[in-house]
């Protein structure tokens, strides 16, 4: 599995291109770019590596993760995948907030346990709500893309509309039950590992009070 990270947009969202080196089939996770200049850099990478982009996947429906969906769909004709719990954030939601570019509606709705296959690779959908109702993490064999659920040294906020502190806690339990060696690719900030977060992330101590009350 080859993972290329691009940090894009005004909220420094991590956009990942994940590719199968044998078949060159690839997916894009969270195209959060807002300008054609940022899009062009990523498209050059995709074309330069001769990748065949199969899916556009959103870890959740917040505008900073979906605002480039339209650019990518237009260029590569790939379908947009998002968990059914956040699907209503595409189409109308994004444009209303902070002036982000809107996304076309979803083409395929995801649910917990679904498998996304490209080339010889599989990513399993793990529903990890709390930051938003339809937040997902994408599980490979030794890596997990956590969106805005788990960050290096922090966790996603739960005080946004439809956030839930209780669900976040359950989702973090699911993530921390993964093996320590799992590499974590978060929605913002640097990569980490499950083991590192279990040891050093102050929000993963179950006695703690979360900073935001919901
Ligand atoms: Zn978010
Ligand atoms: Zn975000």
CSV table of N, CA, C and O in Angstrom, one decimal, residues 58-63 65-67 69 82-97 101-106 109 131-135 160-163:
chain,number,residue,atom,x,y,z
A,58,UNK,N,-14.9,10.1,1.6
A,58,UNK,CA,-14.9,11.1,2.7
A,58,UNK,C,-14.9,10.4,4.0
A,58,UNK,O,-15.8,9.6,4.2
A,59,UNK,N,-14.0,10.7,4.9
A,59,UNK,CA,-14.1,10.1,6.3
A,59,UNK,C,-15.3,10.7,7.0
A,59,UNK,O,-15.8,10.1,8.0
A,60,UNK,N,-15.8,11.9,6.6
A,60,UNK,CA,-17.0,12.4,7.2
A,60,UNK,C,-17.4,13.6,6.3
A,60,UNK,O,-16.7,14.0,5.4
A,61,UNK,N,-18.5,14.3,6.6
A,61,UNK,CA,-19.1,15.2,5.7
A,61,UNK,C,-18.7,16.7,5.9
A,61,UNK,O,-19.3,17.6,5.3
A,62,UNK,N,-17.8,17.0,6.8
A,62,UNK,CA,-17.4,18.4,7.1
A,62,UNK,C,-16.8,19.0,5.9
A,62,UNK,O,-16.1,18.4,5.1
A,63,UNK,N,-17.1,20.3,5.7
A,63,UNK,CA,-16.7,21.0,4.5
A,63,UNK,C,-15.2,20.9,4.2
A,63,UNK,O,-14.8,20.8,3.0
A,65,UNK,N,-13.3,18.6,4.4
A,65,UNK,CA,-12.9,17.2,3.9
A,65,UNK,C,-13.6,16.9,2.6
A,65,UNK,O,-13.2,15.9,1.9
A,66,UNK,N,-14.6,17.7,2.2
A,66,UNK,CA,-15.4,17.3,1.0
A,66,UNK,C,-15.3,18.3,-0.1
A,66,UNK,O,-15.8,18.1,-1.2
A,67,UNK,N,-14.7,19.5,0.2
A,67,UNK,CA,-14.9,20.6,-0.8
A,67,UNK,C,-14.2,20.4,-2.1
A,67,UNK,O,-14.5,21.1,-3.1
A,69,UNK,N,-14.3,17.4,-3.7
A,69,UNK,CA,-15.0,16.2,-4.3
A,69,UNK,C,-15.3,16.5,-5.8
A,69,UNK,O,-15.1,15.7,-6.7
A,82,UNK,N,-19.4,7.9,1.0
A,82,UNK,CA,-19.5,8.5,2.4
A,82,UNK,C,-20.4,7.7,3.2
A,82,UNK,O,-21.3,7.0,2.7
A,83,UNK,N,-20.2,7.7,4.5
A,83,UNK,CA,-21.1,6.9,5.4
A,83,UNK,C,-22.5,7.5,5.3
A,83,UNK,O,-22.7,8.7,5.2
A,84,UNK,N,-23.5,6.6,5.4
A,84,UNK,CA,-24.9,7.1,5.2
A,84,UNK,C,-25.3,8.2,6.3
A,84,UNK,O,-26.1,9.0,6.0
A,85,UNK,N,-24.6,8.1,7.4
A,85,UNK,CA,-24.9,9.1,8.5
A,85,UNK,C,-24.5,10.5,8.2
A,85,UNK,O,-25.0,11.5,8.8
A,86,UNK,N,-23.6,10.7,7.2
A,86,UNK,CA,-23.2,12.1,6.9
A,86,UNK,C,-23.5,12.4,5.4
A,86,UNK,O,-23.1,13.5,5.0
A,87,UNK,N,-24.2,11.6,4.7
A,87,UNK,CA,-24.5,11.8,3.3
A,87,UNK,C,-25.3,13.1,3.1
A,87,UNK,O,-25.1,13.8,2.1
A,88,UNK,N,-26.1,13.5,4.0
A,88,UNK,CA,-26.9,14.7,3.9
A,88,UNK,C,-26.0,16.0,4.0
A,88,UNK,O,-26.5,17.1,3.7
A,89,UNK,N,-24.8,15.8,4.3
A,89,UNK,CA,-23.9,17.0,4.4
A,89,UNK,C,-23.3,17.3,3.0
A,89,UNK,O,-22.7,18.4,2.8
A,90,UNK,N,-23.5,16.4,2.0
A,90,UNK,CA,-23.0,16.7,0.7
A,90,UNK,C,-24.2,17.3,-0.1
A,90,UNK,O,-25.4,17.1,0.2
A,91,UNK,N,-23.9,18.2,-1.0
A,91,UNK,CA,-24.9,18.8,-1.9
A,91,UNK,C,-25.4,20.1,-1.4
A,91,UNK,O,-25.4,21.1,-2.1
A,92,UNK,N,-25.7,20.2,-0.1
A,92,UNK,CA,-26.2,21.5,0.3
A,92,UNK,C,-25.5,22.1,1.5
A,92,UNK,O,-25.4,23.3,1.7
A,93,UNK,N,-24.9,21.2,2.4
A,93,UNK,CA,-24.4,21.6,3.7
A,93,UNK,C,-23.2,22.5,3.6
A,93,UNK,O,-23.1,23.6,4.1
A,94,UNK,N,-22.2,22.1,2.8
A,94,UNK,CA,-20.9,22.7,2.8
A,94,UNK,C,-21.0,24.2,2.4
A,94,UNK,O,-20.3,25.1,3.0
A,95,UNK,N,-21.7,24.5,1.4
A,95,UNK,CA,-21.8,25.8,0.9
A,95,UNK,C,-22.2,26.9,1.9
A,95,UNK,O,-21.9,28.0,1.9
A,96,UNK,N,-23.0,26.4,2.9
A,96,UNK,CA,-23.6,27.3,3.9
A,96,UNK,C,-22.6,27.7,4.9
A,96,UNK,O,-22.7,28.7,5.6
A,97,UNK,N,-21.5,26.9,5.1
A,97,UNK,CA,-20.6,27.2,6.1
A,97,UNK,C,-19.2,27.7,5.7
A,97,UNK,O,-18.6,27.0,4.8
A,101,UNK,N,-16.4,25.3,-0.9
A,101,UNK,CA,-17.0,24.9,-2.1
A,101,UNK,C,-17.9,23.7,-1.8
A,101,UNK,O,-17.6,22.8,-1.0
A,102,UNK,N,-19.0,23.6,-2.5
A,102,UNK,CA,-20.0,22.5,-2.3
A,102,UNK,C,-19.5,21.2,-2.9
A,102,UNK,O,-18.6,21.2,-3.8
A,103,UNK,N,-20.1,20.1,-2.6
A,103,UNK,CA,-19.8,18.8,-3.2
A,103,UNK,C,-21.0,18.3,-3.9
A,103,UNK,O,-22.1,18.5,-3.5
A,104,UNK,N,-20.8,17.5,-5.0
A,104,UNK,CA,-21.9,16.8,-5.6
A,104,UNK,C,-22.4,15.8,-4.6
A,104,UNK,O,-21.7,15.4,-3.6
A,105,UNK,N,-23.6,15.3,-4.7
A,105,UNK,CA,-24.2,14.3,-3.8
A,105,UNK,C,-23.4,13.0,-3.8
A,105,UNK,O,-22.6,12.7,-4.8
A,106,UNK,N,-23.6,12.1,-2.8
A,106,UNK,CA,-22.9,10.8,-2.8
A,106,UNK,C,-23.4,9.9,-3.8
A,106,UNK,O,-24.5,10.0,-4.3
A,109,UNK,N,-23.3,4.9,-0.6
A,109,UNK,CA,-23.4,5.1,0.8
A,109,UNK,C,-22.7,3.9,1.6
A,109,UNK,O,-23.0,2.7,1.3
A,131,UNK,N,-17.5,12.7,16.3
A,131,UNK,CA,-17.2,14.0,15.7
A,131,UNK,C,-18.3,14.4,14.8
A,131,UNK,O,-18.7,15.6,14.7
A,132,UNK,N,-18.9,13.4,14.1
A,132,UNK,CA,-20.1,13.6,13.3
A,132,UNK,C,-20.8,12.2,13.3
A,132,UNK,O,-20.2,11.2,13.6
A,133,UNK,N,-22.1,12.2,12.9
A,133,UNK,CA,-22.8,10.9,13.0
A,133,UNK,C,-22.3,9.9,12.1
A,133,UNK,O,-22.4,8.7,12.3
A,134,UNK,N,-21.8,10.3,10.9
A,134,UNK,CA,-21.3,9.4,9.9
A,134,UNK,C,-19.8,9.3,9.8
A,134,UNK,O,-19.3,9.0,8.7
A,135,UNK,N,-19.1,9.7,10.8
A,135,UNK,CA,-17.6,9.6,10.7
A,135,UNK,C,-17.2,8.1,10.6
A,135,UNK,O,-17.7,7.3,11.3
A,160,UNK,N,-19.6,20.2,17.7
A,160,UNK,CA,-20.2,20.7,16.5
A,160,UNK,C,-21.6,20.1,16.4
A,160,UNK,O,-21.9,19.1,17.1
A,161,UNK,N,-22.4,20.6,15.5
A,161,UNK,CA,-23.8,20.1,15.3
A,161,UNK,C,-23.7,18.5,15.1
A,161,UNK,O,-23.0,18.1,14.3
A,162,UNK,N,-24.5,17.8,15.9
A,162,UNK,CA,-24.7,16.4,15.8
A,162,UNK,C,-23.4,15.6,16.3
A,162,UNK,O,-23.3,14.4,16.1
A,163,UNK,N,-22.5,16.3,17.0
A,163,UNK,CA,-21.4,15.6,17.6
A,163,UNK,C,-22.0,14.9,18.9
A,163,UNK,O,-23.0,15.2,19.4
